[in-house]
Amino acid sequence: MSTFLLIHGSWHSGRCWERVVPLLEAYGHRVFAPSLTGCGDKAHLLGPEVGLDTHVDDVVGLVAEQNLDDVVLVGHSYAGLVISSVANRIPERIAHLVYLDALVPQDGESAVDVQPVGRRMIELAEKSESGWRVPPMPELPAPLGLFGVTDPADVAWLRETLTDQTVRCLRQSVRLDNPAADAIPRTHIHNVGPTPPGITRRPVPPIQPNGSAAQVWELPTGHDCMITMPRELSELLLKLA
């Protein structure tokens, strides 16, 4: 039995994994899919002080509270920064890191360093009434849809689950200075469906920090593969169990 800890990306919540969780649990694995502070059922906690460090504390706290070990830690999109930071804090608890169509930072980088399109979002947020709220990216014409989701029913459901992000989440940088984290195996899953203009993906280095060859898998779908291809995603994750 493995323990999967699924971390959602910007604007999303733990609900985005609802189609994946039962597929993993059906094989006897433990699965946790929390909403980070300020997201989903925790939207009432959103404030300008919520940042990347807040979300790292959320995950580290859950691991400690549930006494989790040998965790397969999956980070989608922005959560690539979260899982990198968690691994830096508690490498002894993490068995595998999975970057799911995720931002992969280097030490000292923020989300906007990795994905510069976020700078425009920050500029608009700072000029808005709140000064710190970053609304979700808008739905785009097919085949781009809402985070790659195009089915009308799924789009409607997803839109109801989204919440604003904070400027601080996008600006706060990671600290990756623990050599023990480099030993953790990594897998990258890329969603290779249509991509909105301005979104870029860094190439995965052929050799990972632990010295092993890079493991990169692809899914032929948009960004939110946990909604559009949950079974195919689950089959990939089960290979790591």
Coordinates of N, CA and C in Angstrom, one line a residue:
M1 N 0.8 -1.2 0.0 CA 0.0 0.0 0.0 C 0.9 1.2 0.0
S2 N 0.6 2.2 -0.9 CA 1.3 3.4 -0.9 C 0.4 4.6 -0.4
T3 N 1.0 5.7 -0.1 CA 0.3 6.9 0.3 C 0.5 7.9 -0.8
F4 N -0.6 8.4 -1.4 CA -0.6 9.4 -2.3 C -1.1 10.7 -1.7
L5 N -0.3 11.8 -1.9 CA -0.7 13.1 -1.4 C -0.8 14.0 -2.6
L6 N -2.0 14.4 -3.0 CA -2.3 15.1 -4.3 C -2.5 16.6 -4.0
I7 N -1.7 17.5 -4.5 CA -1.7 18.9 -4.2 C -2.2 19.7 -5.5
H8 N -3.2 20.4 -5.3 CA -3.8 21.1 -6.5 C -3.0 22.4 -6.8
G9 N -3.3 23.0 -8.0 CA -2.6 24.2 -8.4 C -3.4 25.4 -8.1
S10 N -2.9 26.5 -8.6 CA -3.5 27.8 -8.4 C -5.0 27.8 -8.8
W11 N -5.8 28.5 -7.9 CA -7.2 28.7 -8.1 C -8.1 27.5 -7.9
H12 N -7.5 26.3 -7.9 CA -8.2 25.1 -7.7 C -8.4 24.7 -6.2
S13 N -9.0 23.6 -6.0 CA -9.1 23.0 -4.6 C -8.9 21.5 -4.7
G14 N -9.0 20.9 -3.5 CA -8.9 19.5 -3.4 C -9.9 18.7 -4.2
R15 N -11.0 19.4 -4.5 CA -12.1 18.8 -5.2 C -11.7 18.4 -6.7
C16 N -10.7 19.0 -7.2 CA -10.3 18.7 -8.6 C -9.9 17.3 -8.8
W17 N -9.5 16.6 -7.6 CA -9.0 15.2 -7.7 C -10.1 14.2 -7.5
E18 N -11.4 14.6 -7.4 CA -12.5 13.7 -7.1 C -12.6 12.5 -8.0
R19 N -12.2 12.6 -9.2 CA -12.3 11.5 -10.1 C -11.1 10.5 -10.0
V20 N -10.0 11.1 -9.4 CA -8.7 10.3 -9.3 C -8.7 9.5 -8.0
V21 N -9.1 10.1 -6.9 CA -9.0 9.5 -5.6 C -9.6 8.1 -5.6
P22 N -10.8 7.9 -6.0 CA -11.4 6.5 -5.9 C -10.7 5.5 -6.7
L23 N -10.1 6.0 -7.8 CA -9.4 5.0 -8.7 C -8.1 4.5 -8.0
L24 N -7.4 5.4 -7.3 CA -6.3 5.0 -6.5 C -6.6 4.2 -5.3
E25 N -7.7 4.6 -4.6 CA -8.1 3.9 -3.4 C -8.6 2.5 -3.8
A26 N -9.1 2.3 -5.0 CA -9.6 1.0 -5.4 C -8.5 -0.1 -5.4
Y27 N -7.3 0.4 -5.4 CA -6.1 -0.6 -5.4 C -5.5 -0.6 -3.9
G28 N -6.3 -0.1 -3.0 CA -5.8 -0.2 -1.6 C -4.9 0.9 -1.1
H29 N -4.7 1.9 -1.9 CA -3.7 2.9 -1.5 C -4.5 4.0 -0.6
R30 N -3.7 4.6 0.2 CA -4.2 5.8 1.0 C -4.0 7.0 0.1
V31 N -5.0 7.9 0.1 CA -5.0 9.1 -0.8 C -5.5 10.3 0.0
F32 N -4.7 11.3 0.0 CA -5.1 12.6 0.6 C -5.1 13.7 -0.5
A33 N -6.2 14.5 -0.5 CA -6.3 15.5 -1.5 C -6.8 16.8 -0.9
P34 N -6.0 17.5 0.0 CA -6.4 18.6 0.7 C -6.6 19.9 -0.1
S35 N -7.5 20.7 0.4 CA -7.5 22.1 -0.2 C -6.5 22.9 0.6
L36 N -5.7 23.7 -0.1 CA -4.8 24.6 0.5 C -5.5 25.8 1.1
T37 N -4.8 26.5 2.0 CA -5.4 27.7 2.7 C -5.9 28.7 1.7
G38 N -7.1 29.1 1.8 CA -7.7 30.1 0.9 C -8.4 29.5 -0.3
C39 N -8.4 28.2 -0.4 CA -8.9 27.5 -1.6 C -10.1 26.6 -1.2
G40 N -11.1 26.5 -2.2 CA -12.2 25.6 -2.0 C -12.9 25.8 -0.6
D41 N -13.0 24.8 0.2 CA -13.7 24.9 1.4 C -12.9 25.7 2.5
K42 N -11.7 26.1 2.1 CA -10.9 27.0 3.0 C -10.8 28.4 2.4
A43 N -11.8 28.8 1.5 CA -11.7 30.1 0.8 C -11.9 31.2 1.8
H44 N -12.6 30.9 2.9 CA -12.8 32.0 3.9 C -11.5 32.4 4.6
L45 N -10.4 31.7 4.4 CA -9.1 32.0 5.0 C -8.3 32.8 4.1
L46 N -8.8 33.1 2.9 CA -7.9 33.8 1.9 C -7.7 35.2 2.4
G47 N -6.5 35.7 2.3 CA -6.1 37.0 2.6 C -4.8 37.4 2.0
P48 N -4.4 38.6 2.0 CA -3.1 39.0 1.3 C -1.9 38.4 1.9
E49 N -2.0 37.9 3.1 CA -0.8 37.3 3.8 C -0.6 35.9 3.4
V50 N -1.6 35.2 2.7 CA -1.5 33.8 2.3 C -0.5 33.8 1.1
G51 N 0.5 32.9 1.3 CA 1.5 32.8 0.2 C 2.0 31.4 0.0
L52 N 3.0 31.2 -0.7 CA 3.6 29.9 -1.0 C 4.0 29.2 0.3
D53 N 4.6 30.0 1.2 CA 5.0 29.4 2.5 C 3.8 28.9 3.3
T54 N 2.7 29.6 3.2 CA 1.5 29.1 3.9 C 1.1 27.7 3.3
H55 N 1.1 27.5 2.0 CA 0.7 26.3 1.4 C 1.7 25.2 1.7
V56 N 3.0 25.5 1.8 CA 4.0 24.5 2.2 C 3.7 24.1 3.6
D57 N 3.4 25.0 4.5 CA 3.1 24.7 5.9 C 1.8 23.8 6.0
D58 N 0.9 24.0 5.1 CA -0.3 23.2 5.0 C 0.0 21.7 4.8
V59 N 0.9 21.5 3.8 CA 1.2 20.1 3.4 C 2.1 19.5 4.5
V60 N 3.1 20.2 5.0 CA 4.0 19.7 6.0 C 3.2 19.3 7.2
G61 N 2.3 20.2 7.6 CA 1.4 20.0 8.7 C 0.5 18.7 8.6
L62 N 0.0 18.5 7.4 CA -0.8 17.3 7.2 C 0.0 16.1 7.3
V63 N 1.2 16.1 6.7 CA 2.1 14.9 6.8 C 2.4 14.6 8.3
A64 N 2.7 15.6 9.1 CA 3.0 15.4 10.5 C 1.7 14.9 11.3
E65 N 0.6 15.6 11.0 CA -0.7 15.2 11.7 C -1.1 13.8 11.4
Q66 N -0.9 13.3 10.2 CA -1.3 12.0 9.8 C -0.2 11.0 9.9
N67 N 1.0 11.5 10.3 CA 2.2 10.6 10.5 C 2.4 9.8 9.2
L68 N 2.5 10.5 8.1 CA 2.7 9.9 6.8 C 4.2 9.7 6.5
D69 N 4.5 8.5 5.9 CA 5.8 8.2 5.4 C 5.8 7.6 4.0
D70 N 6.9 7.6 3.3 CA 7.0 7.1 2.0 C 5.9 7.6 1.1
V71 N 5.7 8.9 1.1 CA 4.6 9.6 0.4 C 5.0 9.8 -1.1
V72 N 4.1 9.5 -1.9 CA 4.1 9.8 -3.4 C 3.5 11.2 -3.4
L73 N 4.3 12.3 -3.6 CA 3.8 13.6 -3.5 C 3.6 14.2 -4.9
V74 N 2.3 14.5 -5.2 CA 2.0 14.9 -6.6 C 1.6 16.4 -6.5
G75 N 2.2 17.2 -7.4 CA 1.9 18.6 -7.4 C 1.5 19.0 -8.8
H76 N 0.4 19.6 -8.9 CA -0.2 20.1 -10.2 C 0.1 21.6 -10.4
S77 N 0.7 22.0 -11.5 CA 0.8 23.4 -11.9 C 1.6 24.1 -10.9
Y78 N 1.0 25.2 -10.3 CA 1.7 26.0 -9.2 C 2.2 25.1 -8.1
A79 N 1.6 24.0 -7.8 CA 2.0 23.1 -6.7 C 3.3 22.5 -7.0
G80 N 3.9 22.6 -8.2 CA 5.3 22.2 -8.3 C 6.2 22.9 -7.4
L81 N 5.9 24.2 -7.1 CA 6.7 24.9 -6.1 C 6.4 24.4 -4.7
V82 N 5.2 24.1 -4.5 CA 4.8 23.6 -3.1 C 5.5 22.3 -2.8
I83 N 5.4 21.3 -3.7 CA 6.0 20.0 -3.4 C 7.6 20.1 -3.4
S84 N 8.2 21.0 -4.2 CA 9.6 21.1 -4.1 C 10.0 21.6 -2.7
S85 N 9.2 22.6 -2.2 CA 9.5 23.1 -0.9 C 9.3 22.2 0.2
V86 N 8.2 21.4 0.1 CA 7.9 20.3 1.1 C 9.1 19.3 1.1
A87 N 9.5 18.9 0.0 CA 10.6 17.9 -0.1 C 11.9 18.5 0.6
N88 N 12.1 19.8 0.4 CA 13.2 20.5 1.0 C 13.1 20.5 2.5
R89 N 11.9 20.5 3.1 CA 11.7 20.6 4.5 C 11.7 19.2 5.1
I90 N 11.0 18.2 4.5 CA 10.9 16.9 5.1 C 11.2 15.8 4.1
P91 N 12.5 15.8 3.6 CA 12.8 14.8 2.5 C 12.7 13.3 3.0
E92 N 12.9 13.1 4.3 CA 12.8 11.8 4.8 C 11.4 11.2 4.8
R93 N 10.4 12.0 4.5 CA 9.0 11.5 4.5 C 8.5 11.3 3.0
I94 N 9.3 11.7 2.1 CA 8.9 11.7 0.7 C 9.6 10.5 -0.1
A95 N 8.8 9.7 -0.7 CA 9.3 8.6 -1.5 C 9.5 8.9 -3.0
H96 N 8.6 9.8 -3.5 CA 8.6 10.2 -4.9 C 8.0 11.5 -5.1
L97 N 8.5 12.3 -6.0 CA 7.9 13.6 -6.4 C 7.4 13.5 -7.8
V98 N 6.1 13.9 -8.0 CA 5.5 13.9 -9.3 C 5.1 15.3 -9.7
Y99 N 5.7 15.8 -10.7 CA 5.4 17.1 -11.3 C 4.4 17.0 -12.4
L100 N 3.1 17.3 -12.1 CA 2.0 17.0 -13.0 C 1.7 18.3 -13.7
D101 N 2.2 18.4 -15.0 CA 2.1 19.7 -15.8 C 2.4 20.9 -14.9
A102 N 3.5 20.8 -14.2 CA 3.8 21.6 -13.0 C 5.0 22.6 -13.3
L103 N 5.0 23.6 -12.5 CA 6.2 24.5 -12.5 C 7.3 23.8 -11.7
V104 N 8.5 23.8 -12.3 CA 9.6 23.2 -11.6 C 10.7 24.2 -11.3
P105 N 10.7 24.7 -10.1 CA 11.6 25.9 -9.8 C 13.0 25.4 -9.4
Q106 N 13.9 26.4 -9.5 CA 15.2 26.3 -9.0 C 15.3 27.1 -7.7
D107 N 16.3 26.9 -6.9 CA 16.4 27.6 -5.6 C 16.3 29.1 -5.8
G108 N 15.4 29.8 -5.0 CA 15.3 31.2 -5.1 C 14.3 31.7 -6.1
E109 N 13.6 30.8 -6.8 CA 12.7 31.3 -7.8 C 11.3 31.3 -7.3
S110 N 10.5 32.2 -7.9 CA 9.0 32.3 -7.6 C 8.2 31.7 -8.8
A111 N 6.9 31.7 -8.6 CA 6.1 31.2 -9.7 C 6.2 32.0 -10.9
V112 N 6.3 33.4 -10.8 CA 6.4 34.2 -12.0 C 7.8 34.1 -12.6
D113 N 8.8 33.7 -11.8 CA 10.1 33.4 -12.4 C 10.0 32.2 -13.4
V114 N 9.3 31.2 -13.0 CA 9.2 30.0 -13.8 C 8.2 30.2 -14.9
Q115 N 7.1 30.9 -14.6 CA 6.1 31.2 -15.6 C 5.8 32.7 -15.7
P116 N 6.6 33.4 -16.6 CA 6.5 34.9 -16.6 C 5.2 35.4 -16.9
V117 N 4.3 34.7 -17.6 CA 3.0 35.2 -17.9 C 2.2 35.7 -16.6
G118 N 2.6 35.2 -15.5 CA 2.0 35.6 -14.2 C 2.3 37.0 -13.9
R119 N 3.3 37.6 -14.4 CA 3.6 39.0 -14.1 C 2.4 40.0 -14.5
R120 N 1.8 39.7 -15.6 CA 0.7 40.5 -16.1 C -0.5 40.3 -15.1
M121 N -0.7 39.1 -14.6 CA -1.8 38.9 -13.6 C -1.5 39.7 -12.3
I122 N -0.3 39.8 -11.9 CA 0.1 40.5 -10.7 C -0.2 42.0 -10.9
E123 N 0.2 42.5 -12.1 CA 0.0 43.9 -12.4 C -1.4 44.3 -12.3
L124 N -2.3 43.5 -12.9 CA -3.7 43.7 -12.9 C -4.3 43.6 -11.5
A125 N -3.8 42.7 -10.7 CA -4.3 42.5 -9.4 C -3.9 43.7 -8.5
E126 N -2.7 44.2 -8.7 CA -2.3 45.4 -7.9 C -3.0 46.7 -8.2
K127 N -3.6 46.7 -9.4 CA -4.4 47.9 -9.8 C -5.9 47.7 -9.5
S128 N -6.2 46.5 -9.0 CA -7.6 46.3 -8.7 C -8.0 46.8 -7.4
E129 N -9.3 46.7 -7.1 CA -9.8 47.3 -5.8 C -9.1 46.6 -4.6
S130 N -8.9 45.3 -4.6 CA -8.3 44.6 -3.5 C -6.8 44.9 -3.4
G131 N -6.1 45.0 -4.6 CA -4.7 45.2 -4.6 C -3.9 43.9 -4.5
W132 N -4.6 42.7 -4.3 CA -3.8 41.5 -4.1 C -4.5 40.2 -4.6
R133 N -5.8 40.4 -5.0 CA -6.5 39.2 -5.5 C -6.2 38.9 -7.0
V134 N -5.8 37.7 -7.3 CA -5.6 37.3 -8.7 C -6.7 36.3 -9.1
P135 N -7.6 36.8 -10.0 CA -8.8 35.9 -10.3 C -8.3 34.8 -11.2
P136 N -9.1 33.7 -11.3 CA -8.7 32.6 -12.2 C -8.6 33.0 -13.6
M137 N -7.8 32.3 -14.4 CA -7.7 32.5 -15.8 C -9.1 32.3 -16.5
P138 N -9.4 33.1 -17.5 CA -10.8 33.0 -18.1 C -10.9 31.7 -19.0
E139 N -12.1 31.4 -19.2 CA -12.4 30.3 -20.2 C -12.1 30.8 -21.6
L140 N -11.4 30.0 -22.4 CA -11.0 30.4 -23.7 C -11.8 29.5 -24.7
P141 N -11.9 30.0 -26.0 CA -12.6 29.2 -27.0 C -12.0 27.8 -27.1
A142 N -12.8 26.8 -27.5 CA -12.3 25.5 -27.8 C -11.2 25.6 -28.8
P143 N -10.2 24.7 -28.7 CA -10.1 23.6 -27.8 C -9.4 23.9 -26.5
L144 N -9.2 25.2 -26.2 CA -8.5 25.5 -24.9 C -9.3 25.4 -23.7
G145 N -10.5 25.9 -23.8 CA -11.5 25.8 -22.7 C -11.0 26.5 -21.4
L146 N -11.5 25.9 -20.3 CA -11.1 26.4 -18.9 C -10.1 25.5 -18.3
F147 N -8.8 25.9 -18.4 CA -7.7 25.0 -17.9 C -7.7 23.7 -18.7
G148 N -8.1 23.8 -20.0 CA -8.0 22.6 -20.8 C -9.3 21.8 -20.7
V149 N -10.3 22.2 -19.9 CA -11.5 21.4 -19.8 C -12.5 22.1 -20.7
T150 N -13.1 21.3 -21.6 CA -14.0 21.8 -22.6 C -15.5 21.3 -22.5
D151 N -15.7 20.1 -21.9 CA -17.0 19.6 -21.8 C -17.9 20.6 -21.0
P152 N -19.0 21.0 -21.5 CA -19.8 22.1 -20.8 C -20.1 21.8 -19.4
A153 N -20.5 20.5 -19.1 CA -20.9 20.2 -17.7 C -19.7 20.3 -16.8
D154 N -18.5 19.8 -17.3 CA -17.3 19.8 -16.5 C -16.8 21.3 -16.3
V155 N -17.0 22.1 -17.3 CA -16.6 23.5 -17.2 C -17.4 24.2 -16.1
A156 N -18.7 23.9 -16.2 CA -19.6 24.5 -15.2 C -19.3 24.1 -13.8
W157 N -19.0 22.8 -13.6 CA -18.6 22.3 -12.3 C -17.3 22.9 -11.8
L158 N -16.3 22.9 -12.7 CA -15.0 23.4 -12.4 C -15.1 24.9 -12.0
R159 N -15.8 25.7 -12.7 CA -15.9 27.1 -12.5 C -16.4 27.4 -11.0
E160 N -17.3 26.5 -10.6 CA -17.9 26.7 -9.2 C -16.9 26.4 -8.1
T161 N -15.8 25.6 -8.5 CA -14.9 25.2 -7.4 C -13.7 26.2 -7.4
L162 N -13.5 27.1 -8.3 CA -12.3 28.0 -8.4 C -12.5 29.1 -7.4
T163 N -11.3 29.6 -6.9 CA -11.2 30.7 -6.0 C -10.1 31.6 -6.5
D164 N -10.0 32.8 -6.0 CA -8.9 33.7 -6.3 C -7.6 33.2 -5.7
Q165 N -6.5 33.6 -6.2 CA -5.2 33.4 -5.7 C -4.6 34.7 -5.2
T166 N -3.6 34.7 -4.4 CA -3.0 35.9 -3.9 C -1.7 36.2 -4.7
V167 N -1.4 37.5 -4.8 CA -0.2 38.0 -5.4 C 1.0 37.3 -4.6
R168 N 0.9 37.2 -3.3 CA 2.0 36.6 -2.6 C 2.3 35.2 -3.0
C169 N 1.3 34.4 -3.4 CA 1.6 33.1 -3.8 C 2.5 33.0 -5.0
L170 N 2.2 34.0 -5.9 CA 3.0 34.0 -7.2 C 4.4 34.7 -7.0
R171 N 4.5 35.5 -6.0 CA 5.8 36.2 -5.8 C 6.8 35.6 -4.8
Q172 N 6.2 34.8 -3.9 CA 7.1 34.2 -2.9 C 8.0 33.1 -3.5
S173 N 9.3 33.2 -3.2 CA 10.2 32.2 -3.8 C 10.5 31.0 -2.9
V174 N 11.0 30.0 -3.6 CA 11.3 28.7 -2.9 C 12.7 28.8 -2.3
R175 N 12.9 28.0 -1.3 CA 14.3 27.8 -0.8 C 14.6 26.3 -0.9
L176 N 15.5 25.9 -1.8 CA 15.8 24.5 -2.0 C 17.3 24.3 -1.7
D177 N 17.6 24.2 -0.5 CA 19.0 24.2 0.0 C 19.3 22.9 0.8
N178 N 18.4 21.9 0.7 CA 18.6 20.7 1.5 C 19.1 19.6 0.5
P179 N 20.4 19.2 0.6 CA 20.9 18.2 -0.4 C 20.1 16.9 -0.3
A180 N 19.6 16.6 0.9 CA 18.8 15.3 1.0 C 17.6 15.2 0.1
A181 N 17.1 16.3 -0.3 CA 15.9 16.3 -1.2 C 16.3 15.9 -2.6
D182 N 17.6 16.1 -3.0 CA 18.0 15.7 -4.3 C 18.0 14.2 -4.5
A183 N 18.0 13.4 -3.5 CA 18.0 12.0 -3.6 C 16.6 11.4 -3.9
I184 N 15.6 12.2 -3.8 CA 14.2 11.8 -4.0 C 13.9 11.6 -5.5
P185 N 13.5 10.4 -5.9 CA 13.2 10.2 -7.4 C 12.1 11.1 -7.8
R186 N 12.1 11.5 -9.1 CA 11.1 12.4 -9.7 C 10.5 11.8 -11.0
T187 N 9.3 12.2 -11.2 CA 8.6 11.9 -12.4 C 7.9 13.1 -12.9
H188 N 8.0 13.4 -14.2 CA 7.3 14.5 -14.8 C 6.2 14.0 -15.7
I189 N 5.0 14.5 -15.5 CA 3.9 14.2 -16.4 C 3.5 15.5 -17.1
H190 N 3.6 15.5 -18.4 CA 3.2 16.6 -19.2 C 1.9 16.4 -20.0
N191 N 1.0 17.4 -19.9 CA -0.2 17.4 -20.6 C 0.1 18.1 -21.9
V192 N 0.0 17.4 -23.0 CA 0.5 17.9 -24.3 C -0.7 18.3 -25.3
G193 N -1.9 18.6 -24.7 CA -2.9 19.1 -25.5 C -2.7 20.6 -25.8
P194 N -3.7 21.2 -26.4 CA -3.6 22.6 -26.7 C -3.2 23.5 -25.5
T195 N -2.4 24.5 -25.8 CA -1.8 25.3 -24.7 C -2.1 26.8 -25.0
P196 N -2.6 27.5 -24.0 CA -3.0 28.9 -24.2 C -1.7 29.7 -24.6
P197 N -1.9 30.8 -25.3 CA -0.8 31.7 -25.6 C 0.0 32.2 -24.4
G198 N 1.3 32.2 -24.5 CA 2.1 32.8 -23.4 C 2.5 31.8 -22.3
I199 N 1.9 30.6 -22.3 CA 2.3 29.6 -21.4 C 3.5 28.8 -21.9
T200 N 4.5 28.7 -21.1 CA 5.7 28.0 -21.5 C 6.0 26.8 -20.6
R201 N 6.8 25.9 -21.1 CA 7.3 24.8 -20.2 C 8.8 24.6 -20.4
R202 N 9.5 24.6 -19.3 CA 10.9 24.4 -19.3 C 11.2 22.9 -19.7
P203 N 12.2 22.7 -20.5 CA 12.6 21.3 -20.7 C 13.1 20.6 -19.5
V204 N 12.8 19.4 -19.4 CA 13.3 18.6 -18.2 C 14.7 18.2 -18.5
P205 N 15.6 18.5 -17.6 CA 17.0 18.0 -17.7 C 17.1 16.5 -17.9
P206 N 17.9 16.0 -18.8 CA 18.0 14.6 -19.0 C 18.4 13.8 -17.8
I207 N 19.2 14.4 -16.9 CA 19.6 13.8 -15.7 C 19.0 14.5 -14.5
Q208 N 18.3 13.8 -13.6 CA 17.6 14.3 -12.5 C 18.6 14.6 -11.3
P209 N 18.2 15.3 -10.3 CA 19.2 15.6 -9.2 C 19.8 14.4 -8.5
N210 N 19.0 13.3 -8.5 CA 19.6 12.1 -7.9 C 20.5 11.3 -8.8
G211 N 20.7 11.8 -10.0 CA 21.7 11.1 -10.9 C 21.0 10.2 -11.9
S212 N 19.7 9.9 -11.7 CA 19.0 9.0 -12.6 C 18.5 9.7 -13.9
A213 N 18.2 8.9 -14.9 CA 17.7 9.5 -16.1 C 16.3 10.1 -15.9
A214 N 16.0 11.1 -16.6 CA 14.7 11.8 -16.4 C 13.6 10.8 -16.8
Q215 N 12.5 10.8 -16.1 CA 11.3 10.0 -16.4 C 10.2 11.0 -16.7
V216 N 9.8 11.1 -18.0 CA 8.8 12.0 -18.5 C 7.7 11.3 -19.2
W217 N 6.5 11.4 -18.7 CA 5.3 10.8 -19.4 C 4.5 11.9 -19.9
E218 N 3.6 11.5 -20.9 CA 2.8 12.5 -21.6 C 1.3 12.0 -21.6
L219 N 0.4 13.0 -21.5 CA -1.0 12.7 -21.6 C -1.6 13.6 -22.7
P220 N -2.3 13.1 -23.7 CA -2.8 13.9 -24.8 C -4.1 14.7 -24.4
T221 N -3.9 15.7 -23.5 CA -5.1 16.4 -23.0 C -4.6 17.8 -22.5
G222 N -5.6 18.6 -22.1 CA -5.2 19.9 -21.6 C -4.7 19.9 -20.1
H223 N -4.6 21.1 -19.5 CA -3.9 21.2 -18.3 C -4.5 20.4 -17.1
D224 N -5.9 20.4 -17.0 CA -6.5 19.7 -15.9 C -6.8 18.3 -16.2
C225 N -5.8 17.5 -16.4 CA -5.9 16.1 -16.8 C -6.7 15.3 -15.7
M226 N -6.6 15.7 -14.5 CA -7.3 15.0 -13.4 C -8.9 15.0 -13.7
I227 N -9.3 16.0 -14.4 CA -10.7 16.1 -14.8 C -11.0 15.4 -16.1
T228 N -10.1 15.7 -17.1 CA -10.4 15.2 -18.5 C -9.9 13.8 -18.7
M229 N -8.9 13.3 -18.0 CA -8.3 12.0 -18.2 C -8.0 11.3 -16.9
P230 N -8.9 11.2 -16.0 CA -8.6 10.7 -14.6 C -8.1 9.3 -14.6
R231 N -8.7 8.4 -15.5 CA -8.3 7.0 -15.5 C -6.9 6.9 -16.0
E232 N -6.6 7.6 -17.1 CA -5.2 7.5 -17.6 C -4.2 8.1 -16.7
L233 N -4.5 9.2 -16.0 CA -3.6 9.7 -15.0 C -3.4 8.7 -13.9
S234 N -4.5 8.1 -13.4 CA -4.4 7.2 -12.3 C -3.5 6.0 -12.7
E235 N -3.6 5.5 -13.9 CA -2.8 4.4 -14.4 C -1.3 4.8 -14.3
L236 N -1.0 6.0 -14.7 CA 0.4 6.4 -14.6 C 0.9 6.5 -13.1
L237 N 0.0 7.1 -12.2 CA 0.4 7.2 -10.8 C 0.6 5.8 -10.2
L238 N -0.2 4.9 -10.6 CA -0.2 3.5 -10.0 C 1.2 2.8 -10.3
K239 N 1.8 3.2 -11.4 CA 3.1 2.7 -11.7 C 4.2 3.1 -10.7
L240 N 3.9 4.1 -9.9 CA 4.8 4.6 -8.9 C 4.6 4.0 -7.5
A241 N 3.5 3.3 -7.4 CA 3.1 2.8 -6.1 C 4.0 1.7 -5.6

